mmCIF file of C-alpha atoms in Angstrom:
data_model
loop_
_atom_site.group_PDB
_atom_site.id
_atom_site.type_symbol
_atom_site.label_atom_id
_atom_site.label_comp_id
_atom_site.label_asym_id
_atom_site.label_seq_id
_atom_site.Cartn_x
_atom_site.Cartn_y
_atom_site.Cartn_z
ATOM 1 C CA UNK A 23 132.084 69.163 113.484
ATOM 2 C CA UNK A 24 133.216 67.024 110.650
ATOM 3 C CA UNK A 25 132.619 67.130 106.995
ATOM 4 C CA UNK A 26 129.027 65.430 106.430
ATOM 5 C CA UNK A 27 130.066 62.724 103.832
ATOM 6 C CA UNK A 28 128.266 62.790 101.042
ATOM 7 C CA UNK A 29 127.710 60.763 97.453
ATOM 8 C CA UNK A 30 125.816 61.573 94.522
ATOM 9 C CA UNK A 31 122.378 59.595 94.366
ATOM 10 C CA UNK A 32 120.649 60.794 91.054
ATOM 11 C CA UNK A 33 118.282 57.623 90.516
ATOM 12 C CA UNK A 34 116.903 58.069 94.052
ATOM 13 C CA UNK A 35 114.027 60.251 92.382
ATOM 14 C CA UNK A 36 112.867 61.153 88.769
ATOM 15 C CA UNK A 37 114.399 64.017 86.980
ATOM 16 C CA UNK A 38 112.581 67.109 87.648
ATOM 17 C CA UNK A 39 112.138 69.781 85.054
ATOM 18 C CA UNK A 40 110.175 73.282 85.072
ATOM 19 C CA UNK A 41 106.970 72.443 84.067
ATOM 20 C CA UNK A 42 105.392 76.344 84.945
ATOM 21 C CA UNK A 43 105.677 79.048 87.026
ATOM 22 C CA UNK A 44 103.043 81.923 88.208
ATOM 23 C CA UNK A 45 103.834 85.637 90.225
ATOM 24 C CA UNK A 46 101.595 86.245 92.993
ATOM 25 C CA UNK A 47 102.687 89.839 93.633
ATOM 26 C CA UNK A 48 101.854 91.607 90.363
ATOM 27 C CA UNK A 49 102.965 94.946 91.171
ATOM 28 C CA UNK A 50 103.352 94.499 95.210
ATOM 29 C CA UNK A 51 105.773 93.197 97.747
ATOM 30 C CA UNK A 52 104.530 89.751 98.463
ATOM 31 C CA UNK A 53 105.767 86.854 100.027
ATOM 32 C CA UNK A 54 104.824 83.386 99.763
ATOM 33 C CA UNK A 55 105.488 81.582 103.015
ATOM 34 C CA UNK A 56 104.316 78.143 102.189
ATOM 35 C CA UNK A 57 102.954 75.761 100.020
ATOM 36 C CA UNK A 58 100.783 72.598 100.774
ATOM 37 C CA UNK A 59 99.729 69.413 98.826
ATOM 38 C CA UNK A 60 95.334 70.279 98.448
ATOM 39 C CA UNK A 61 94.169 67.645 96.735
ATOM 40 C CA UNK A 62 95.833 67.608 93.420
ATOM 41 C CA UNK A 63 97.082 71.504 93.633
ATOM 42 C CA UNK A 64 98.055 72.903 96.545
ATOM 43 C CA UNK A 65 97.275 75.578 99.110
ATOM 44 C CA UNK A 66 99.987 78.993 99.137
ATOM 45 C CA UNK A 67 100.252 81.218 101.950
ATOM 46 C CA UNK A 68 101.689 84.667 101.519
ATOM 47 C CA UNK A 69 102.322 87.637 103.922
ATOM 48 C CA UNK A 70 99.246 89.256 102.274
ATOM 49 C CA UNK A 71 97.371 86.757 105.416
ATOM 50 C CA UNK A 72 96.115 85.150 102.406
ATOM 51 C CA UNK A 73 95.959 81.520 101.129
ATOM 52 C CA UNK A 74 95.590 80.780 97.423
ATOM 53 C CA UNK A 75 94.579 77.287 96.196
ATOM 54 C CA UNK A 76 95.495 76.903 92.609
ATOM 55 C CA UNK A 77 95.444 73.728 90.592
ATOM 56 C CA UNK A 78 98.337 71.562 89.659
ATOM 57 C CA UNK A 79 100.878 73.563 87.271
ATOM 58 C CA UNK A 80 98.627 76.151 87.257
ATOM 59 C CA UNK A 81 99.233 80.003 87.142
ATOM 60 C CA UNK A 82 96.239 81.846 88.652
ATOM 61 C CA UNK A 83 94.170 80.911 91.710
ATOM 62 C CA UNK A 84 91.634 79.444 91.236
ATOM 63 C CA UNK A 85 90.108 80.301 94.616
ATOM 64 C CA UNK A 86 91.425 82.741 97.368
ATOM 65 C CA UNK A 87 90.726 82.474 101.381
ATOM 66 C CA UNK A 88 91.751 85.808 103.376
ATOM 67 C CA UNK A 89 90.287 85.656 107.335
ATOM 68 C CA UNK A 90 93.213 86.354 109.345
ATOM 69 C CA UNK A 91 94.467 89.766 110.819
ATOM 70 C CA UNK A 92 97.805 88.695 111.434
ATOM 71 C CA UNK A 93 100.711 86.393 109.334
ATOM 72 C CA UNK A 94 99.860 83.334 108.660
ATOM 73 C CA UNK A 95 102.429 81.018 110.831
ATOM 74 C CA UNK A 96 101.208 77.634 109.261
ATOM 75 C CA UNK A 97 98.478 75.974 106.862
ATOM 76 C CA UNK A 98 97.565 72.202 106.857
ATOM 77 C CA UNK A 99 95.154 70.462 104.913
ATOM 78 C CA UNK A 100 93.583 67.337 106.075
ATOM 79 C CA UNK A 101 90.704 65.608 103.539
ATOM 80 C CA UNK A 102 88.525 67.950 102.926
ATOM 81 C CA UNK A 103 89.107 70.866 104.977
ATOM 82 C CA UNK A 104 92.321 73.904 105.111
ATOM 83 C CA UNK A 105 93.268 74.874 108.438
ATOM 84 C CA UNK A 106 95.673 78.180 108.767
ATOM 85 C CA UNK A 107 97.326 79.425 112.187
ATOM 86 C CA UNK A 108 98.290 83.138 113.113
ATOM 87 C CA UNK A 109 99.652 85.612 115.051
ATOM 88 C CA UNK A 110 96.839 86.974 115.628
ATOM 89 C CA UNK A 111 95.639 84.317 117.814
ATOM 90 C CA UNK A 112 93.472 82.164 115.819
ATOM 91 C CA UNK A 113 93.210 78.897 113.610
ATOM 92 C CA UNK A 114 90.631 78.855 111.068
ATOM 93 C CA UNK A 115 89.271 76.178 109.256
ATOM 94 C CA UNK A 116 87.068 76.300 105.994
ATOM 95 C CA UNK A 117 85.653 72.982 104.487
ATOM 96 C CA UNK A 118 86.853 73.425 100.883
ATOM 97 C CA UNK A 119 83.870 71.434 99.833
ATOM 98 C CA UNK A 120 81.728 74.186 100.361
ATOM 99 C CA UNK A 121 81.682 78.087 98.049
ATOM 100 C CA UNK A 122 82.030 80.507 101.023
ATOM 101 C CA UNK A 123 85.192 82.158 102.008
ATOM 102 C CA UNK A 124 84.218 82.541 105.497
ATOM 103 C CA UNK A 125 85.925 79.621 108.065
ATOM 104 C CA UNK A 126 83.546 77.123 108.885
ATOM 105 C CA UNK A 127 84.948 76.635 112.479
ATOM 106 C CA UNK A 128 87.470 79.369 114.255
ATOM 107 C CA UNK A 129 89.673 78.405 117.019
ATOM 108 C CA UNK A 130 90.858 81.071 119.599
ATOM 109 C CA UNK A 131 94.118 81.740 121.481
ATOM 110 C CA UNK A 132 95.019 85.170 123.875
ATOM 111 C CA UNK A 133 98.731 84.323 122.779
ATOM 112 C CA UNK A 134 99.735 84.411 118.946
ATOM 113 C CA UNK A 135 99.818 80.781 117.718
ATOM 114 C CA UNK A 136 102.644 79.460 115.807
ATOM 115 C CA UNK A 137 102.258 75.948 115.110
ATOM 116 C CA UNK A 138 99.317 73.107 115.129
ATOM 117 C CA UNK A 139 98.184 70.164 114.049
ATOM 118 C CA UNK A 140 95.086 67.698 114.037
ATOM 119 C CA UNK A 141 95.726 64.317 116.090
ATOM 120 C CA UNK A 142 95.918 60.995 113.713
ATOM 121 C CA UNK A 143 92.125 60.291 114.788
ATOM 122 C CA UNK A 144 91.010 63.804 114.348
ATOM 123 C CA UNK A 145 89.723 63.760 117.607
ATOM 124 C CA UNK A 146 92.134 66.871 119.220
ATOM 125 C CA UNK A 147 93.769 70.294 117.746
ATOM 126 C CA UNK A 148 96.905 70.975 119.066
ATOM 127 C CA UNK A 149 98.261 74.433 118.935
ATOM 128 C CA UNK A 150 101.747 75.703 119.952
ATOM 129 C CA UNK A 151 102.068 79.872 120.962
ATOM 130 C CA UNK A 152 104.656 82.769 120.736
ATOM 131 C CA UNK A 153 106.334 83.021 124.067
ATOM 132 C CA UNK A 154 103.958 86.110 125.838
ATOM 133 C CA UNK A 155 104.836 89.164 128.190
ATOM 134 C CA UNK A 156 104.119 86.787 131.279
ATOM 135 C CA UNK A 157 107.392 84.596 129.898
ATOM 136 C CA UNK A 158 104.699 81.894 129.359
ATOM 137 C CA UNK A 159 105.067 79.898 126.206
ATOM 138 C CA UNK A 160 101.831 77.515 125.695
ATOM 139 C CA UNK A 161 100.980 74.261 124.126
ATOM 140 C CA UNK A 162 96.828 74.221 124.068
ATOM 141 C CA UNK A 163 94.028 71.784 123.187
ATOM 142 C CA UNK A 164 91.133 72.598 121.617
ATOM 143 C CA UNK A 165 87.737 70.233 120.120
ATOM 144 C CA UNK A 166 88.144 69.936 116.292
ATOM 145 C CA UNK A 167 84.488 69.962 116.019
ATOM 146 C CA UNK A 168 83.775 72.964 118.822
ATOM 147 C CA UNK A 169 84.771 76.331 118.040
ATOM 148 C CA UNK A 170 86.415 78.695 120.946
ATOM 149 C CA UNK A 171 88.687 78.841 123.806
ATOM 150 C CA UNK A 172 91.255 76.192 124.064
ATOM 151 C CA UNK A 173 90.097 73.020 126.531
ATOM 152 C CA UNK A 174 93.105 72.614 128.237
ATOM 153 C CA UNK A 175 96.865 74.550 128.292
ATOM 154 C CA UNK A 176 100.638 72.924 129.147
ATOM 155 C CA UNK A 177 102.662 76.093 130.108
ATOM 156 C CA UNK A 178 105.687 74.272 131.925
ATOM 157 C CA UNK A 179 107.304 72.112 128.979
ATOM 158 C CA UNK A 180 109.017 75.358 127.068
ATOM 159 C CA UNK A 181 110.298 78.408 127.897
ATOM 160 C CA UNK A 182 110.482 80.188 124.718
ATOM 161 C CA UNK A 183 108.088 80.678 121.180
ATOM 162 C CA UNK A 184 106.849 76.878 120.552
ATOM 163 C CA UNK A 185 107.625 76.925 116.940
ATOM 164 C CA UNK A 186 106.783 73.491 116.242
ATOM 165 C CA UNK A 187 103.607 70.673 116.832
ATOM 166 C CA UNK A 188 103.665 67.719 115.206
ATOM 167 C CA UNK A 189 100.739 64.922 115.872
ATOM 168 C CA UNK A 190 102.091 61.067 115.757
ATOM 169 C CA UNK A 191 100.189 59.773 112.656
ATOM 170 C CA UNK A 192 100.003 55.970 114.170
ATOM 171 C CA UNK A 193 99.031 56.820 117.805
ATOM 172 C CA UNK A 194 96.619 59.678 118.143
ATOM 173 C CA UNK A 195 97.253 60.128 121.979
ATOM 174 C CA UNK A 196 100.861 60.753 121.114
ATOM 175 C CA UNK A 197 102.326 64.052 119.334
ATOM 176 C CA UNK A 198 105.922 66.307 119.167
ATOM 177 C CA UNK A 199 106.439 69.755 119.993
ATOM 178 C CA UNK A 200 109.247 71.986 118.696
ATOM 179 C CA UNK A 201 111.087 75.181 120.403
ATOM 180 C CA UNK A 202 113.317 78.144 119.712
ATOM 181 C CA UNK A 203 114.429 77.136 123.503
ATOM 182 C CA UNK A 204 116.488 74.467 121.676
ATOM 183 C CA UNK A 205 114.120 71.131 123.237
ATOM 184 C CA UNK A 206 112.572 68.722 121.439
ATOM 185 C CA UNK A 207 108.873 67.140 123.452
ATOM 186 C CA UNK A 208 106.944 64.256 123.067
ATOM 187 C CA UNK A 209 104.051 63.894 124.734
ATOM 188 C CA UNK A 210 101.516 61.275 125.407
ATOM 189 C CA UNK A 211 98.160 62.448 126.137
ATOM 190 C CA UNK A 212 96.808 59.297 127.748
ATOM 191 C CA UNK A 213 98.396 60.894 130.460
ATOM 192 C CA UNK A 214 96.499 62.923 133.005
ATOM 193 C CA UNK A 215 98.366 66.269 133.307
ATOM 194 C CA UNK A 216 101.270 68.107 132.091
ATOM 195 C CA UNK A 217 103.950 66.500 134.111
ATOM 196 C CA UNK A 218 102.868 62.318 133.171
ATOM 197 C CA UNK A 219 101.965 63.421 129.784
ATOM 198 C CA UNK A 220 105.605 64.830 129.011
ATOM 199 C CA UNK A 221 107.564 61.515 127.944
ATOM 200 C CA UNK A 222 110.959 62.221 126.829
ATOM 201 C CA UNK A 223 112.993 65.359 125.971
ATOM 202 C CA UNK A 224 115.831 66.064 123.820
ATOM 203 C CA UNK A 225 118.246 68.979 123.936
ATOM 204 C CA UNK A 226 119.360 69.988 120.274
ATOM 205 C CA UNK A 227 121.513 72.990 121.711
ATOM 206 C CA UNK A 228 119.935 75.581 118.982
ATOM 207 C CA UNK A 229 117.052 77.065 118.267
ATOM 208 C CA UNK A 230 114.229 74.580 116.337
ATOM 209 C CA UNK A 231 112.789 75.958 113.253
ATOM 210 C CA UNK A 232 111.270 72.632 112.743
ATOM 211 C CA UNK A 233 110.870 69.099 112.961
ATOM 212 C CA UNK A 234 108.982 66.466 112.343
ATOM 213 C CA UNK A 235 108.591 62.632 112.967
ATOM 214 C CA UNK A 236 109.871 60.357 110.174
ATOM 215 C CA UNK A 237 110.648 56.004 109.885
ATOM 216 C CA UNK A 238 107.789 53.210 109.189
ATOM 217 C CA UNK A 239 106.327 53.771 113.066
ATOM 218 C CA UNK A 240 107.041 57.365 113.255
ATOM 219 C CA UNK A 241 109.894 56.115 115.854
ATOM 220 C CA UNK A 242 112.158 58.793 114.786
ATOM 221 C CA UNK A 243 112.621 62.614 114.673
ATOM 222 C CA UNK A 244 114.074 65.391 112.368
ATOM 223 C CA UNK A 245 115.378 68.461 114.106
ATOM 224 C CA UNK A 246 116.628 71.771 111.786
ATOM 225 C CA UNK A 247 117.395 74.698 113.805
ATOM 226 C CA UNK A 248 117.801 78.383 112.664
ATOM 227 C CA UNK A 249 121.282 78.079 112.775
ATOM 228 C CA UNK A 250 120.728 75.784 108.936
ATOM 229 C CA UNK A 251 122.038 72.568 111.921
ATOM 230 C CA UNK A 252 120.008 69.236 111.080
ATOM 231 C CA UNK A 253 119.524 66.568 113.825
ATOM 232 C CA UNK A 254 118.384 62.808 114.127
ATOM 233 C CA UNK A 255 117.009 61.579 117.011
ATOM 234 C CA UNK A 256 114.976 58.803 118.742
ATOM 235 C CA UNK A 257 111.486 59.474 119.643
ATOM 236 C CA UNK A 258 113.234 58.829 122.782
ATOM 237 C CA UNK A 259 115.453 61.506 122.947
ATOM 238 C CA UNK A 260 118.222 59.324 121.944
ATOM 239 C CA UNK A 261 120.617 61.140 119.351
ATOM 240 C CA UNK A 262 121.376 59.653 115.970
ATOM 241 C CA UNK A 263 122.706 61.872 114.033
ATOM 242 C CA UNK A 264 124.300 65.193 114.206
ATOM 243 C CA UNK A 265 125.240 66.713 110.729
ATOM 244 C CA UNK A 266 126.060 70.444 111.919
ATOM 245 C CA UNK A 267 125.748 72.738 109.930
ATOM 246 C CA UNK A 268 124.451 71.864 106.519
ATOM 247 C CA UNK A 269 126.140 74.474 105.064
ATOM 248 C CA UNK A 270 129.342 72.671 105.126
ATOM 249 C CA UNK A 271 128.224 71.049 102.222
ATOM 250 C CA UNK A 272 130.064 73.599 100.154
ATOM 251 C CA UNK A 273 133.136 71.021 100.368
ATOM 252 C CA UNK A 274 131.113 68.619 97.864
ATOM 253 C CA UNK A 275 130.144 71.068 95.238
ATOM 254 C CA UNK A 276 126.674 71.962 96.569
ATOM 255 C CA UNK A 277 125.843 75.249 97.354
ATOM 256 C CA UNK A 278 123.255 75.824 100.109
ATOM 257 C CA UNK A 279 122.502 78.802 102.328
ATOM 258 C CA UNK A 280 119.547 77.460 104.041
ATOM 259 C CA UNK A 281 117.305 74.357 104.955
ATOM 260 C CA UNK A 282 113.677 74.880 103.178
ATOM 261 C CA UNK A 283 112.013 71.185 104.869
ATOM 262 C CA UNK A 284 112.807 67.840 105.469
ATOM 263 C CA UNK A 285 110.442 65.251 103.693
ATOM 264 C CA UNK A 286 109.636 61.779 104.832
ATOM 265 C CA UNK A 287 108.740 59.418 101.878
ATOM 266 C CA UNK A 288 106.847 56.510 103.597
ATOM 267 C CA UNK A 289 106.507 54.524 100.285
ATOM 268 C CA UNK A 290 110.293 54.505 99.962
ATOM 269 C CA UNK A 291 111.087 54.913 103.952
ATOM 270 C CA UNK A 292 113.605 57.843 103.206
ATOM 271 C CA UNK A 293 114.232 61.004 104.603
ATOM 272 C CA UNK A 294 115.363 63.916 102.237
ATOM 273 C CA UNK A 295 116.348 67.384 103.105
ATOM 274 C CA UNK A 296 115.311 70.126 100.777
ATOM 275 C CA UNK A 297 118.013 72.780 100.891
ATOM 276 C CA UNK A 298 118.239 76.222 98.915
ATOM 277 C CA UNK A 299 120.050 79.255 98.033
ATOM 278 C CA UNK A 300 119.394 82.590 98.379
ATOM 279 C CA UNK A 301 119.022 82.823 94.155
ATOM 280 C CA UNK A 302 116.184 80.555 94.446
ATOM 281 C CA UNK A 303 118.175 76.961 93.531
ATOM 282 C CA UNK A 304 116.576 74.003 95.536
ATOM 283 C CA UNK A 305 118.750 71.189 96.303
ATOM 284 C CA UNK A 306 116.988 67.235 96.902
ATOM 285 C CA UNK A 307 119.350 65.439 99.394
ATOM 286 C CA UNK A 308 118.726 62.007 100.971
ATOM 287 C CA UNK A 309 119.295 61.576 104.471
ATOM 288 C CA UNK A 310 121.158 58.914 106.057
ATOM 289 C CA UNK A 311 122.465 58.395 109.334
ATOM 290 C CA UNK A 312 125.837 58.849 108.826
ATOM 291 C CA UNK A 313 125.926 60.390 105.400
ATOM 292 C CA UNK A 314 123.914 62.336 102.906
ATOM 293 C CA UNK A 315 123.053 61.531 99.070
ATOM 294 C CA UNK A 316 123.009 64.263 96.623
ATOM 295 C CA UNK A 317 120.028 64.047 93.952
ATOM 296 C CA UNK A 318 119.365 66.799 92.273
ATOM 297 C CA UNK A 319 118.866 70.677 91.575
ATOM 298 C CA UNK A 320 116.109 72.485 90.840
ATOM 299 C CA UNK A 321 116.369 75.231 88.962
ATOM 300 C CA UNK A 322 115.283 77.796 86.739
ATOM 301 C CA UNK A 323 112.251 77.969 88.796
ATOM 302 C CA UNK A 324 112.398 80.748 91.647
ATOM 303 C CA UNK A 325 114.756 83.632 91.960
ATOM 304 C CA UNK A 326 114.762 84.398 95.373
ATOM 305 C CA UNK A 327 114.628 82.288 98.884
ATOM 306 C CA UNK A 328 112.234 79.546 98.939
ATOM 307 C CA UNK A 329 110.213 79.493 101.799
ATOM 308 C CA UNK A 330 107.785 77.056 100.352
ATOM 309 C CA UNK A 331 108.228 73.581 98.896
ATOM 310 C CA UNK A 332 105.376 70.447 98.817
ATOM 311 C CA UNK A 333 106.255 67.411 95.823
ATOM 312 C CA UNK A 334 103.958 64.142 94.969
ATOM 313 C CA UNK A 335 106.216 61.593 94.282
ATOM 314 C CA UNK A 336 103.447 59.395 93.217
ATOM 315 C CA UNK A 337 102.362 61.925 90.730
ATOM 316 C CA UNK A 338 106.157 63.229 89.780
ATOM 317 C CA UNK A 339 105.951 66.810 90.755
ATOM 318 C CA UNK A 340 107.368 69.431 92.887
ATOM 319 C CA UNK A 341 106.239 72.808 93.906
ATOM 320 C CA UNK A 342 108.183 75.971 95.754
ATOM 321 C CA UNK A 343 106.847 78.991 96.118
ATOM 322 C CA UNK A 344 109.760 82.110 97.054
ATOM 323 C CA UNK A 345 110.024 85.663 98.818
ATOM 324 C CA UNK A 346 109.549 87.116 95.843
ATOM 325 C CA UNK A 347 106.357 86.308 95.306
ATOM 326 C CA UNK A 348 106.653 83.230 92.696
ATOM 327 C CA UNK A 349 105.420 79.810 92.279
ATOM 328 C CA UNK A 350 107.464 77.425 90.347
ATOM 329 C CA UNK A 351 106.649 74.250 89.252
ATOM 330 C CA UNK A 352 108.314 70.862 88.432
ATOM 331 C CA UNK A 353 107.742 67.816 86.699
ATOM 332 C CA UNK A 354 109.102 64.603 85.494
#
């Protein structure tokens, strides 16, 4: 693999500098696994099975949601309601309008579920699961407004832990699944059955730790494996870009050890690629399709690997949350 060209881009987004920063862990091993635009704050999952809402820049929590049994594999938030997936089999949603703690609806797997989402029209929760001890890894259906079993289950598209579902936001019959088998899905549901609904797949050759669609329509697709690779393709399985290993990036002066996300502006139609260290430095990249622009750094923020990162350009501010248990926050 060649050396990813790459050029330095500062005016591409505001200057970011620590605005705050909060521990979660106070005495305790915690991680924090994510963190999610809420509103104006944002919603933090940590390996406590907990998710903590806390208010822009702010320091404490202002509100706390434990229900799960198991780790928390991935939180969304969609107007007014949080929705977190586990391995223990479950997504839960709680309508943050109301006080209670307790989910308002809870959606149930036999398989440990690893990745979901809510179709653009709301209309259909799609969940992805952990490959099980019958070899069968499962993409299921469920009502969004009935709680329970799933409604319907693909089982022949993967063959290993679907890490990865991803709804199209302009066609609601349409969504993107994920895979540590190394494929890339799309899938559209107009279909009848498994077989028609499966559209077009993509080999990246590694394991997918996540993707995502990106462009004006949604036409295209991110791919970063476990192996720090990043991909562009199609959302016809045609290849744009292969960048290799991002690590590479060392030649130019940047130090990364890992991809956090990659985040789709659709204001500005650009892709960036938020990359990190294992001291807790995050590093904004734009992605082209031949080359990359370097931004910025964050720093002074986190001290060890970010797992979690959510911004509002609109707003000008960034958030990360890391394994060791802090939240840091940015601002222009």
């Amino acid at each position: 693999m060649s050396r990813i060209p790459v050029t330095n881009a500062p005016s591409l987004l505001p200057a970011l500098r620590p605005a705050a920063s909060a521990q979660l862990n106070r005495g305790s091993e915690l991680y924090i696994y994510e963190t999610v635009r809420a509103g104006s704050g944002v919603a933090v999952s940590t390996s406590a099975q907990e998710v903590h809402l806390f208010e822009k820049f702010g320091v404490n929590a202002v509100r706390t949601l434990k229900y799960h049994s198991g780790q928390i594999t991935q939180t969304r938030v969609r107007e007014e309601s949080l929705m977190s997936s586990s391995r223990d089999g479950q997504i839960a949603v709680w309508d943050l309008r109301q006080s209670t703690d307790a989910p308002s609806l809870v959606f149930k797997s036999e398989d440990p579920i690893l990745s979901f989402d809510l179709s653009a029209d709301s209309s259909l929760l799609v969940g992805g699961t952990q490959l099980n001890n019958d070899c069968v890894a499962k993409i299921q259906f469920w009502d969004p407004r009935a709680a329970g079993a799933p409604l319907k289950t693909f089982e022949d598209s993967h063959s290993d832990d679907v890490t990865q579902i991803h709804c199209n936001p302009f066609a609601p019959k349409q969504f993107l699944s994920g895979s540590t088998d190394g494929l890339l899905c799309t899938f559209d549901l107009s279909q009848p059955d498994e077989d028609d609904a499966l559209q077009f797949v993509a080999n990246t050759g590694a394991s997918v730790s996540q993707c995502g669609y990106f462009g004006p329509q949604s036409q295209f697709i991110f791919a970063q494996s476990d192996m720090e690779t990043l991909q562009l393709w199609t959302s016809e399985a045609t290849q744009l870009a292969d960048f290799g290993d991002v690590r590479e990036l060392s030649h130019a002066g940047i130090s990364i050890d890992y991809i956090i996300k990659c985040k789709y502006d659709p204001a500005a139609q650009r892709l960036y690629m938020v990359a990190g260290t294992n001291a807790g430095e995050v590093h904004l990249l734009h992605v082209g399709v031949e080359s990359m622009e370097y931004i910025q750094q964050l720093a002074h923020g986190n001290s060890g690997v970010v797992r979690g990162f959510d911004w509002d350009l609109a707003e000008g501010w960034a958030v990360a949350g890391c394994e060791g248990g802090q939240l840091a926050w940015w601002s222009k």
